mmCIF file of C-alpha atoms and ligand atoms in Angstrom:
data_model
loop_
_atom_site.group_PDB
_atom_site.id
_atom_site.type_symbol
_atom_site.label_atom_id
_atom_site.label_comp_id
_atom_site.label_asym_id
_atom_site.label_seq_id
_atom_site.Cartn_x
_atom_site.Cartn_y
_atom_site.Cartn_z
ATOM 1 C CA MET A 18 124.773 109.907 101.933
ATOM 2 C CA GLN A 19 121.887 108.128 100.271
ATOM 3 C CA LEU A 20 118.548 108.340 102.038
ATOM 4 C CA HIS A 21 117.528 105.194 103.959
ATOM 5 C CA ARG A 22 120.667 103.335 103.011
ATOM 6 C CA ARG A 23 120.553 100.604 105.672
ATOM 7 C CA VAL A 24 117.251 98.862 105.251
ATOM 8 C CA LEU A 25 115.820 96.156 107.499
ATOM 9 C CA VAL A 26 113.283 93.820 105.890
ATOM 10 C CA THR A 27 111.544 91.584 108.429
ATOM 11 C CA GLY A 28 110.019 88.513 106.817
ATOM 12 C CA GLY A 29 112.656 89.063 104.127
ATOM 13 C CA ALA A 30 112.944 85.377 103.199
ATOM 14 C CA GLY A 31 109.222 85.171 102.469
ATOM 15 C CA PHE A 32 107.345 85.691 99.231
ATOM 16 C CA LEU A 33 106.932 89.482 99.232
ATOM 17 C CA GLY A 34 110.003 90.126 101.393
ATOM 18 C CA SER A 35 112.413 88.329 99.063
ATOM 19 C CA HIS A 36 111.206 90.292 96.017
ATOM 20 C CA LEU A 37 111.526 93.485 98.049
ATOM 21 C CA CYS A 38 115.120 92.552 98.994
ATOM 22 C CA ASP A 39 115.884 92.065 95.280
ATOM 23 C CA ARG A 40 114.627 95.544 94.421
ATOM 24 C CA LEU A 41 116.386 97.233 97.359
ATOM 25 C CA ILE A 42 119.706 95.633 96.381
ATOM 26 C CA GLU A 43 119.142 96.822 92.782
ATOM 27 C CA GLN A 44 118.619 100.328 94.175
ATOM 28 C CA GLY A 45 122.028 100.246 95.870
ATOM 29 C CA ARG A 46 120.779 99.908 99.468
ATOM 30 C CA GLU A 47 122.334 97.862 102.234
ATOM 31 C CA VAL A 48 119.789 95.179 103.109
ATOM 32 C CA ILE A 49 119.402 93.259 106.340
ATOM 33 C CA CYS A 50 116.982 90.424 105.690
ATOM 34 C CA LEU A 51 115.551 89.156 108.973
ATOM 35 C CA ASP A 52 113.455 85.995 109.138
ATOM 36 C CA ASN A 53 112.731 83.101 111.495
ATOM 37 C CA CYS A 54 112.095 80.873 108.452
ATOM 38 C CA PHE A 55 108.648 79.763 109.634
ATOM 39 C CA THR A 56 106.931 80.121 106.249
ATOM 40 C CA GLY A 57 109.790 81.731 104.358
ATOM 41 C CA ASP A 58 112.886 79.928 103.181
ATOM 42 C CA LYS A 59 116.509 80.917 102.734
ATOM 43 C CA SER A 60 116.291 79.500 99.204
ATOM 44 C CA ASN A 61 114.236 82.601 98.302
ATOM 45 C CA VAL A 62 117.315 84.750 98.921
ATOM 46 C CA TYR A 63 120.157 82.279 98.118
ATOM 47 C CA HIS A 64 120.978 84.324 95.045
ATOM 48 C CA LEU A 65 121.638 87.359 97.296
ATOM 49 C CA ILE A 66 123.634 85.667 100.082
ATOM 50 C CA ALA A 67 127.066 86.421 98.586
ATOM 51 C CA HIS A 68 126.191 90.026 97.749
ATOM 52 C CA PRO A 69 128.352 92.499 99.706
ATOM 53 C CA ARG A 70 125.353 94.714 100.564
ATOM 54 C CA PHE A 71 123.135 91.818 101.697
ATOM 55 C CA GLU A 72 122.984 90.172 105.098
ATOM 56 C CA PHE A 73 120.683 87.380 106.275
ATOM 57 C CA MET A 74 119.753 87.291 109.954
ATOM 58 C CA ARG A 75 117.774 84.447 111.555
ATOM 59 C CA HIS A 76 115.732 86.124 114.261
ATOM 60 C CA ASP A 77 112.192 86.176 115.608
ATOM 61 C CA VAL A 78 110.556 89.634 115.643
ATOM 62 C CA THR A 79 108.820 88.799 118.917
ATOM 63 C CA MET A 80 112.280 89.201 120.486
ATOM 64 C CA PRO A 81 113.932 92.630 120.839
ATOM 65 C CA LEU A 82 116.495 93.597 118.222
ATOM 66 C CA TYR A 83 119.222 96.178 118.719
ATOM 67 C CA ILE A 84 120.839 97.164 115.421
ATOM 68 C CA GLU A 85 121.330 100.475 113.563
ATOM 69 C CA VAL A 86 119.079 101.027 110.552
ATOM 70 C CA ASP A 87 117.610 103.889 108.507
ATOM 71 C CA SER A 88 114.360 102.247 107.468
ATOM 72 C CA ILE A 89 112.330 99.175 108.336
ATOM 73 C CA TYR A 90 109.853 97.203 106.250
ATOM 74 C CA ASN A 91 107.953 95.118 108.815
ATOM 75 C CA LEU A 92 106.633 92.180 106.796
ATOM 76 C CA ALA A 93 107.213 89.321 109.252
ATOM 77 C CA CYS A 94 103.967 87.385 109.752
ATOM 78 C CA PRO A 95 102.525 84.176 108.315
ATOM 79 C CA ALA A 96 100.069 85.336 105.660
ATOM 80 C CA SER A 97 97.929 82.395 104.553
ATOM 81 C CA PRO A 98 95.065 80.978 106.628
ATOM 82 C CA ILE A 99 96.708 77.509 106.866
ATOM 83 C CA HIS A 100 99.910 79.009 108.205
ATOM 84 C CA TYR A 101 98.509 81.687 110.499
ATOM 85 C CA GLN A 102 95.991 79.245 112.015
ATOM 86 C CA HIS A 103 98.714 76.651 112.657
ATOM 87 C CA ASP A 104 99.782 78.487 115.861
ATOM 88 C CA PRO A 105 97.311 81.350 116.390
ATOM 89 C CA VAL A 106 98.952 82.589 119.599
ATOM 90 C CA GLN A 107 102.319 82.874 117.858
ATOM 91 C CA THR A 108 100.588 84.689 114.968
ATOM 92 C CA LEU A 109 99.215 87.274 117.397
ATOM 93 C CA LYS A 110 102.570 87.607 119.137
ATOM 94 C CA THR A 111 104.280 88.109 115.781
ATOM 95 C CA SER A 112 101.906 90.910 114.797
ATOM 96 C CA VAL A 113 101.668 92.616 118.189
ATOM 97 C CA HIS A 114 105.028 92.011 119.931
ATOM 98 C CA GLY A 115 106.735 92.161 116.540
ATOM 99 C CA ALA A 116 105.222 95.597 115.849
ATOM 100 C CA ILE A 117 106.139 96.848 119.338
ATOM 101 C CA ASN A 118 109.754 95.734 118.901
ATOM 102 C CA MET A 119 110.096 97.148 115.398
ATOM 103 C CA LEU A 120 108.423 100.432 116.430
ATOM 104 C CA GLY A 121 110.719 100.554 119.463
ATOM 105 C CA LEU A 122 113.676 100.045 117.137
ATOM 106 C CA ALA A 123 112.359 102.788 114.826
ATOM 107 C CA LYS A 124 111.887 105.119 117.792
ATOM 108 C CA ARG A 125 115.444 104.579 119.069
ATOM 109 C CA THR A 126 117.158 104.819 115.675
ATOM 110 C CA GLY A 127 114.890 107.463 114.109
ATOM 111 C CA ALA A 128 114.184 105.040 111.238
ATOM 112 C CA ARG A 129 111.091 105.178 109.074
ATOM 113 C CA ILE A 130 108.908 102.098 109.333
ATOM 114 C CA LEU A 131 106.483 100.602 106.839
ATOM 115 C CA GLN A 132 103.988 98.186 108.369
ATOM 116 C CA ALA A 133 102.592 95.410 106.161
ATOM 117 C CA SER A 134 98.923 95.467 107.040
ATOM 118 C CA THR A 135 96.214 93.700 105.125
ATOM 119 C CA SER A 136 92.814 93.907 103.488
ATOM 120 C CA GLU A 137 91.760 91.474 106.248
ATOM 121 C CA VAL A 138 91.397 94.494 108.563
ATOM 122 C CA TYR A 139 88.118 95.037 106.659
ATOM 123 C CA GLY A 140 86.950 91.510 107.589
ATOM 124 C CA ASP A 141 83.876 90.468 105.610
ATOM 125 C CA PRO A 142 83.217 93.974 104.286
ATOM 126 C CA GLU A 143 79.775 95.570 104.152
ATOM 127 C CA ILE A 144 80.897 98.261 101.726
ATOM 128 C CA HIS A 145 82.314 97.563 98.324
ATOM 129 C CA PRO A 146 84.911 98.378 97.091
ATOM 130 C CA GLN A 147 86.720 99.072 100.348
ATOM 131 C CA THR A 148 88.055 102.558 101.032
ATOM 132 C CA GLU A 149 90.561 103.319 103.790
ATOM 133 C CA ASP A 150 88.000 105.154 105.943
ATOM 134 C CA TYR A 151 85.900 101.971 106.330
ATOM 135 C CA TRP A 152 86.420 100.513 109.840
ATOM 136 C CA GLY A 153 85.715 96.945 108.853
ATOM 137 C CA ASN A 154 83.545 94.019 109.868
ATOM 138 C CA VAL A 155 85.820 91.582 111.695
ATOM 139 C CA ASN A 156 84.716 88.684 113.883
ATOM 140 C CA PRO A 157 87.092 89.100 116.861
ATOM 141 C CA LEU A 158 86.499 85.526 118.085
ATOM 142 C CA GLY A 159 86.669 83.436 114.905
ATOM 143 C CA PRO A 160 89.519 81.385 113.432
ATOM 144 C CA ARG A 161 90.768 84.298 111.284
ATOM 145 C CA ALA A 162 90.856 86.714 114.233
ATOM 146 C CA CYS A 163 94.451 85.915 115.260
ATOM 147 C CA TYR A 164 95.537 87.382 111.944
ATOM 148 C CA ASP A 165 92.929 90.105 111.404
ATOM 149 C CA GLU A 166 92.951 91.469 114.949
ATOM 150 C CA GLY A 167 96.735 91.143 115.216
ATOM 151 C CA LYS A 168 97.118 93.288 112.108
ATOM 152 C CA ARG A 169 94.513 95.776 113.359
ATOM 153 C CA CYS A 170 96.403 96.090 116.650
ATOM 154 C CA ALA A 171 99.671 96.593 114.741
ATOM 155 C CA GLU A 172 98.025 99.501 112.872
ATOM 156 C CA THR A 173 96.907 100.977 116.213
ATOM 157 C CA LEU A 174 100.441 100.674 117.557
ATOM 158 C CA CYS A 175 101.807 102.449 114.473
ATOM 159 C CA MET A 176 99.398 105.360 114.949
ATOM 160 C CA ASP A 177 100.155 105.612 118.683
ATOM 161 C CA TYR A 178 103.944 105.472 118.211
ATOM 162 C CA HIS A 179 103.495 108.160 115.597
ATOM 163 C CA ARG A 180 101.306 110.434 117.761
ATOM 164 C CA GLN A 181 103.109 109.796 121.052
ATOM 165 C CA HIS A 182 106.743 109.346 119.945
ATOM 166 C CA LYS A 183 106.754 111.011 116.487
ATOM 167 C CA VAL A 184 107.887 107.799 114.773
ATOM 168 C CA ALA A 185 107.641 108.144 110.972
ATOM 169 C CA VAL A 186 105.226 105.355 110.049
ATOM 170 C CA LYS A 187 103.629 104.173 106.805
ATOM 171 C CA ILE A 188 100.761 101.683 106.798
ATOM 172 C CA ALA A 189 100.159 99.539 103.701
ATOM 173 C CA ARG A 190 96.883 97.606 103.488
ATOM 174 C CA ILE A 191 97.898 94.842 101.128
ATOM 175 C CA PHE A 192 95.264 93.009 99.089
ATOM 176 C CA ASN A 193 95.806 89.468 97.704
ATOM 177 C CA THR A 194 99.147 89.347 95.926
ATOM 178 C CA TYR A 195 100.597 86.478 93.902
ATOM 179 C CA GLY A 196 103.671 85.574 91.888
ATOM 180 C CA PRO A 197 106.808 83.423 91.862
ATOM 181 C CA ARG A 198 108.089 82.300 95.318
ATOM 182 C CA MET A 199 104.624 81.958 96.808
ATOM 183 C CA HIS A 200 104.772 79.032 99.209
ATOM 184 C CA PRO A 201 103.565 75.937 97.294
ATOM 185 C CA ALA A 202 101.751 74.522 100.355
ATOM 186 C CA ASP A 203 100.170 77.672 101.735
ATOM 187 C CA GLY A 204 96.695 76.719 100.509
ATOM 188 C CA ARG A 205 96.206 80.093 98.794
ATOM 189 C CA VAL A 206 93.865 80.017 95.885
ATOM 190 C CA VAL A 207 96.395 80.954 93.170
ATOM 191 C CA SER A 208 99.066 78.424 94.202
ATOM 192 C CA ASN A 209 96.488 75.678 94.855
ATOM 193 C CA PHE A 210 94.792 76.087 91.480
ATOM 194 C CA ILE A 211 98.061 76.270 89.508
ATOM 195 C CA ILE A 212 99.555 73.172 91.157
ATOM 196 C CA GLN A 213 96.283 71.256 90.774
ATOM 197 C CA ALA A 214 96.081 72.262 87.093
ATOM 198 C CA LEU A 215 99.719 71.334 86.388
ATOM 199 C CA ARG A 216 99.055 67.875 87.839
ATOM 200 C CA ASP A 217 95.717 67.478 86.040
ATOM 201 C CA ARG A 218 94.064 67.075 89.445
ATOM 202 C CA PRO A 219 90.618 68.473 90.361
ATOM 203 C CA ILE A 220 90.507 72.246 90.907
ATOM 204 C CA THR A 221 89.078 72.720 94.412
ATOM 205 C CA VAL A 222 86.624 75.621 94.330
ATOM 206 C CA TYR A 223 85.314 76.350 97.828
ATOM 207 C CA GLY A 224 81.597 77.112 97.925
ATOM 208 C CA ASP A 225 79.942 77.922 94.606
ATOM 209 C CA GLY A 226 82.929 79.988 93.457
ATOM 210 C CA SER A 227 80.930 83.223 93.232
ATOM 211 C CA GLN A 228 83.004 84.921 95.965
ATOM 212 C CA THR A 229 85.362 87.524 94.505
ATOM 213 C CA ARG A 230 88.975 88.530 95.042
ATOM 214 C CA SER A 231 91.339 91.016 93.386
ATOM 215 C CA PHE A 232 94.806 89.739 92.560
ATOM 216 C CA CYS A 233 97.901 91.934 92.376
ATOM 217 C CA TYR A 234 101.145 90.786 90.763
ATOM 218 C CA VAL A 235 104.139 90.885 93.114
ATOM 219 C CA ASP A 236 106.266 93.325 91.063
ATOM 220 C CA ASP A 237 103.479 95.917 91.200
ATOM 221 C CA MET A 238 103.153 95.488 94.969
ATOM 222 C CA VAL A 239 106.886 95.868 95.603
ATOM 223 C CA GLU A 240 106.897 99.047 93.507
ATOM 224 C CA ALA A 241 104.135 100.420 95.741
ATOM 225 C CA PHE A 242 106.114 99.551 98.914
ATOM 226 C CA LEU A 243 109.112 101.529 97.639
ATOM 227 C CA LEU A 244 106.977 104.529 96.688
ATOM 228 C CA LEU A 245 105.181 104.479 100.032
ATOM 229 C CA MET A 246 108.418 104.306 102.024
ATOM 230 C CA ASP A 247 109.813 107.281 100.085
ATOM 231 C CA SER A 248 106.574 109.311 100.202
ATOM 232 C CA PRO A 249 106.584 112.644 102.059
ATOM 233 C CA ASP A 250 106.671 112.550 105.883
ATOM 234 C CA GLY A 251 103.110 113.838 106.134
ATOM 235 C CA PHE A 252 101.683 110.789 104.386
ATOM 236 C CA ILE A 253 101.119 107.910 106.780
ATOM 237 C CA GLY A 254 98.222 106.022 105.271
ATOM 238 C CA PRO A 255 96.712 103.561 105.791
ATOM 239 C CA VAL A 256 96.690 103.121 102.051
ATOM 240 C CA ASN A 257 95.125 100.290 100.066
ATOM 241 C CA LEU A 258 97.546 98.539 97.734
ATOM 242 C CA GLY A 259 96.175 95.989 95.319
ATOM 243 C CA ASN A 260 94.835 95.422 91.861
ATOM 244 C CA PRO A 261 91.192 96.523 91.584
ATOM 245 C CA GLY A 262 90.427 94.009 88.816
ATOM 246 C CA GLU A 263 87.803 91.796 90.473
ATOM 247 C CA PHE A 264 87.338 88.115 89.592
ATOM 248 C CA THR A 265 85.137 85.366 90.929
ATOM 249 C CA ILE A 266 87.022 82.327 92.178
ATOM 250 C CA ARG A 267 85.329 80.316 89.436
ATOM 251 C CA GLU A 268 86.707 82.718 86.787
ATOM 252 C CA LEU A 269 90.181 82.320 88.279
ATOM 253 C CA ALA A 270 89.856 78.518 88.111
ATOM 254 C CA GLU A 271 88.804 78.674 84.457
ATOM 255 C CA THR A 272 91.659 81.062 83.551
ATOM 256 C CA VAL A 273 94.275 78.858 85.231
ATOM 257 C CA VAL A 274 92.935 75.751 83.437
ATOM 258 C CA GLU A 275 93.082 77.602 80.122
ATOM 259 C CA LEU A 276 96.606 79.026 80.590
ATOM 260 C CA THR A 277 98.073 75.691 81.712
ATOM 261 C CA GLY A 278 96.244 73.713 79.015
ATOM 262 C CA SER A 279 95.171 71.379 81.812
ATOM 263 C CA ALA A 280 92.658 68.540 81.697
ATOM 264 C CA SER A 281 91.546 69.353 85.270
ATOM 265 C CA LYS A 282 87.846 69.665 86.130
ATOM 266 C CA ILE A 283 86.362 71.928 88.789
ATOM 267 C CA GLU A 284 85.217 70.261 92.038
ATOM 268 C CA HIS A 285 83.333 72.115 94.766
ATOM 269 C CA ARG A 286 84.316 71.889 98.444
ATOM 270 C CA PRO A 287 82.734 73.485 101.543
ATOM 271 C CA LEU A 288 83.328 77.195 102.035
ATOM 272 C CA PRO A 289 85.622 77.846 105.055
ATOM 273 C CA GLN A 290 84.153 79.694 108.066
ATOM 274 C CA ASP A 291 84.182 83.531 107.831
ATOM 275 C CA ASP A 292 85.345 83.432 104.201
ATOM 276 C CA PRO A 293 84.790 86.991 102.879
ATOM 277 C CA LYS A 294 82.261 87.070 100.013
ATOM 278 C CA GLN A 295 83.911 89.871 98.104
ATOM 279 C CA ARG A 296 87.028 91.948 98.265
ATOM 280 C CA GLN A 297 88.182 94.719 95.954
ATOM 281 C CA PRO A 298 90.470 97.624 96.816
ATOM 282 C CA ASP A 299 89.623 101.215 96.090
ATOM 283 C CA ILE A 300 93.105 102.470 95.177
ATOM 284 C CA ALA A 301 92.265 106.125 94.506
ATOM 285 C CA LEU A 302 94.341 107.246 97.517
ATOM 286 C CA ALA A 303 97.438 105.347 96.297
ATOM 287 C CA GLY A 304 96.912 106.923 92.872
ATOM 288 C CA ARG A 305 96.754 110.420 94.340
ATOM 289 C CA GLU A 306 99.496 110.178 96.984
ATOM 290 C CA LEU A 307 101.944 107.745 95.384
ATOM 291 C CA ASP A 308 101.094 108.144 91.699
ATOM 292 C CA TRP A 309 100.851 104.369 91.652
ATOM 293 C CA GLN A 310 98.626 101.880 89.962
ATOM 294 C CA PRO A 311 99.271 98.237 89.104
ATOM 295 C CA ALA A 312 100.532 97.606 85.582
ATOM 296 C CA THR A 313 100.170 93.819 85.307
ATOM 297 C CA SER A 314 96.919 92.121 84.297
ATOM 298 C CA LEU A 315 95.911 88.810 85.892
ATOM 299 C CA ARG A 316 96.693 86.876 82.720
ATOM 300 C CA GLU A 317 100.121 88.544 82.342
ATOM 301 C CA GLY A 318 101.018 87.839 85.962
ATOM 302 C CA LEU A 319 99.765 84.267 85.962
ATOM 303 C CA LYS A 320 102.209 83.259 83.202
ATOM 304 C CA PRO A 321 105.502 83.735 85.169
ATOM 305 C CA THR A 322 103.745 82.331 88.240
ATOM 306 C CA ILE A 323 102.773 79.186 86.334
ATOM 307 C CA ASP A 324 106.368 78.912 85.013
ATOM 308 C CA TYR A 325 107.661 79.096 88.593
ATOM 309 C CA PHE A 326 105.352 76.339 89.840
ATOM 310 C CA GLU A 327 106.123 74.207 86.760
ATOM 311 C CA GLY A 328 109.761 74.309 87.900
ATOM 312 C CA LEU A 329 108.790 73.216 91.428
ATOM 313 C CA VAL A 330 106.579 70.396 90.131
ATOM 314 C CA ARG A 331 109.406 69.214 87.833
ATOM 315 C CA GLU A 332 111.855 69.188 90.777
ATOM 316 C CA GLY A 333 109.302 67.332 92.901
ATOM 317 C CA VAL A 334 109.154 70.192 95.435
ATOM 318 C CA ALA A 335 105.456 70.966 94.861
HETATM 319 P P1 NAD B 90 105.228 84.834 103.669
HETATM 320 O O1 NAD B 90 104.686 83.833 104.634
HETATM 321 O O2 NAD B 90 105.857 84.331 102.424
HETATM 322 O O3 NAD B 90 106.243 85.812 104.384
HETATM 323 C C1 NAD B 90 106.232 86.114 105.755
HETATM 324 C C2 NAD B 90 107.630 85.904 106.289
HETATM 325 O O4 NAD B 90 107.656 86.243 107.677
HETATM 326 C C3 NAD B 90 108.111 84.470 106.170
HETATM 327 O O5 NAD B 90 109.381 84.454 105.573
HETATM 328 C C4 NAD B 90 108.158 83.981 107.614
HETATM 329 O O6 NAD B 90 109.138 82.984 107.835
HETATM 330 C C5 NAD B 90 108.438 85.272 108.353
HETATM 331 N N1 NAD B 90 108.012 85.255 109.753
HETATM 332 C C6 NAD B 90 106.822 84.818 110.254
HETATM 333 N N2 NAD B 90 106.807 84.987 111.593
HETATM 334 C C7 NAD B 90 107.990 85.556 111.928
HETATM 335 C C8 NAD B 90 108.572 85.968 113.148
HETATM 336 N N3 NAD B 90 107.905 85.838 114.308
HETATM 337 N N4 NAD B 90 109.806 86.503 113.130
HETATM 338 C C9 NAD B 90 110.498 86.633 111.969
HETATM 339 N N5 NAD B 90 110.007 86.262 110.779
HETATM 340 C C10 NAD B 90 108.762 85.725 110.759
HETATM 341 O O7 NAD B 90 104.015 85.817 103.319
HETATM 342 P P2 NAD B 90 103.946 87.064 102.340
HETATM 343 O O8 NAD B 90 102.817 86.791 101.432
HETATM 344 O O9 NAD B 90 105.270 87.372 101.770
HETATM 345 O O10 NAD B 90 103.487 88.208 103.356
HETATM 346 C C11 NAD B 90 104.377 89.233 103.792
HETATM 347 C C12 NAD B 90 103.592 90.246 104.609
HETATM 348 O O11 NAD B 90 102.572 90.821 103.798
HETATM 349 C C13 NAD B 90 102.883 89.635 105.816
HETATM 350 O O12 NAD B 90 102.952 90.537 106.898
HETATM 351 C C14 NAD B 90 101.449 89.494 105.351
HETATM 352 O O13 NAD B 90 100.555 89.552 106.440
HETATM 353 C C15 NAD B 90 101.310 90.677 104.416
HETATM 354 N N6 NAD B 90 100.258 90.457 103.409
HETATM 355 C C16 NAD B 90 100.459 89.616 102.355
HETATM 356 C C17 NAD B 90 99.432 89.437 101.439
HETATM 357 C C18 NAD B 90 99.587 88.532 100.235
HETATM 358 O O14 NAD B 90 98.637 88.378 99.475
HETATM 359 N N7 NAD B 90 100.735 87.906 99.985
HETATM 360 C C19 NAD B 90 98.205 90.081 101.608
HETATM 361 C C20 NAD B 90 98.046 90.912 102.716
HETATM 362 C C21 NAD B 90 99.080 91.104 103.601
HETATM 363 N N1 UDP B 91 113.238 97.553 121.161
HETATM 364 C C1 UDP B 91 114.043 96.865 120.293
HETATM 365 N N2 UDP B 91 115.104 97.522 119.727
HETATM 366 C C2 UDP B 91 115.390 98.813 120.011
HETATM 367 C C3 UDP B 91 114.542 99.509 120.907
HETATM 368 C C4 UDP B 91 113.472 98.846 121.467
HETATM 369 O O1 UDP B 91 113.818 95.700 120.004
HETATM 370 O O2 UDP B 91 116.372 99.340 119.451
HETATM 371 C C5 UDP B 91 112.076 96.840 121.722
HETATM 372 C C6 UDP B 91 112.159 96.588 123.208
HETATM 373 O O3 UDP B 91 111.775 95.245 123.442
HETATM 374 C C7 UDP B 91 111.110 97.493 123.784
HETATM 375 C C8 UDP B 91 110.136 97.661 122.637
HETATM 376 O O4 UDP B 91 110.946 97.629 121.487
HETATM 377 O O5 UDP B 91 110.462 96.912 124.877
HETATM 378 C C9 UDP B 91 109.367 98.947 122.664
HETATM 379 O O6 UDP B 91 110.282 100.029 122.738
HETATM 380 P P1 UDP B 91 109.872 101.349 123.514
HETATM 381 O O7 UDP B 91 111.048 102.261 123.468
HETATM 382 O O8 UDP B 91 108.598 101.842 122.999
HETATM 383 O O9 UDP B 91 109.529 100.796 124.942
HETATM 384 P P2 UDP B 91 110.332 100.622 126.285
HETATM 385 O O10 UDP B 91 111.765 100.317 125.936
HETATM 386 O O11 UDP B 91 110.144 101.918 126.945
HETATM 387 O O12 UDP B 91 109.610 99.469 126.912
HETATM 388 N N1 UDP B 92 89.762 79.113 97.658
HETATM 389 C C1 UDP B 92 89.232 78.123 96.848
HETATM 390 N N2 UDP B 92 89.987 77.007 96.642
HETATM 391 C C2 UDP B 92 91.225 76.819 97.159
HETATM 392 C C3 UDP B 92 91.756 77.851 97.977
HETATM 393 C C4 UDP B 92 90.987 78.972 98.210
HETATM 394 O O1 UDP B 92 88.107 78.231 96.338
HETATM 395 O O2 UDP B 92 91.843 75.774 96.895
HETATM 396 C C5 UDP B 92 88.955 80.318 97.871
HETATM 397 C C6 UDP B 92 88.798 80.737 99.321
HETATM 398 O O3 UDP B 92 87.683 80.115 99.906
HETATM 399 C C7 UDP B 92 88.602 82.248 99.195
HETATM 400 C C8 UDP B 92 89.452 82.613 97.978
HETATM 401 O O4 UDP B 92 89.654 81.405 97.260
HETATM 402 O O5 UDP B 92 87.254 82.552 98.924
HETATM 403 C C9 UDP B 92 90.798 83.229 98.338
HETATM 404 O O6 UDP B 92 91.416 82.387 99.289
HETATM 405 P P1 UDP B 92 92.894 82.647 99.828
HETATM 406 O O7 UDP B 92 93.103 81.717 100.971
HETATM 407 O O8 UDP B 92 93.845 82.612 98.709
HETATM 408 O O9 UDP B 92 92.866 84.152 100.326
HETATM 409 P P2 UDP B 92 91.930 85.007 101.327
HETATM 410 O O10 UDP B 92 90.696 84.231 101.679
HETATM 411 O O11 UDP B 92 92.787 85.285 102.492
HETATM 412 O O12 UDP B 92 91.612 86.203 100.501
#
């Protein structure tokens, strides 16, 4: 029998989850895609619905789930500030109760579980680039805390279920990822800038645009998830996954304007509270343990992303 044949993907109708479902189906796995459709949409997996090895399940991870699976990718959680701040208590419940339920499921079934953590566990980092042994600089009381602290607690739960109950866990610290099927209204910088450029509207740069981010294309990230899940038992992480290429937000704005051939001009808006000034992953550990590094440059990845949003703008969806 093939290893990890029955795979549960929570948040499977979301941006990253739907691409992961695509790859798992390609690999011949049986995929259960679980989602409460808060920020994700069934349209992201419509093309898989009729597939004999694919099953969509509408369910909230804050509720217990009794099914039989061999591995679990726990991705369920709103990921953009607009969405996770919409109902902060539910965001915390999703990260914390969701992790408890999925770890409980892993414990009962003996499944491996990969937890989608985030670079936000580093908060506004004082060391640069961030390595996995850095404990972070998170404001536990601010508007981003429901997400950051929820994800930190989920990591703690993973480690404790591993130490106490021998659950096989893998912790992925995901840095900003972009690509087709990003939510058009999630307020993320890549989707905002592309849609603004395609409509020849002002590009809204928050602050002076000197803050930096590193952007990973979705196909590279999904590849890393698969490698991490199949890595030897002894490797738990946490492991940084992202593209170390670092860009200022102003550079991103200029690149998007150039690639879309847009007439848009840059306009500055106030910087949101607790907005990290810089973020860049150190991915040496992923290189060593998973033999992984991203293959797609920002320019290469922006092209299919722009094509995707062009389609949405044409259909009047974005
Ligand atoms: P997304 O919003 O597209 O996907 C999250 C999915 O989870 C959505 O389909 C949503 O409906 C679902 N969901 C939310 N709450 C749920 C609940 N209580 N029960 C069941 N389903 C629920 O976001 P994404 O970018 O695909 O993010 C996927 C995961 O990766 C998240 O855990 C996120 O925190 C993490 N992550 C993403 C990034 C990124 O740049 N995209 C960066 C760091 C971490
Ligand atoms: N759980 C679940 N599916 C399972 C097993 C457990 O959803 O197959 C949930 C259940 O809500 C439980 C939680 O996971 O409360 C944690 O499980 P654990 O076995 O650690 O705790 P206990 O059942 O002892 O409270
Ligand atoms: N940002 C921006 N204009 C926008 C949206 C975001 O200048 O229209 C900035 C934002 O202030 C942050 C960076 O882009 O400095 C990345 O924001 P995003 O919300 O995409 O991700 P995160 O802050 O979670 O890394």
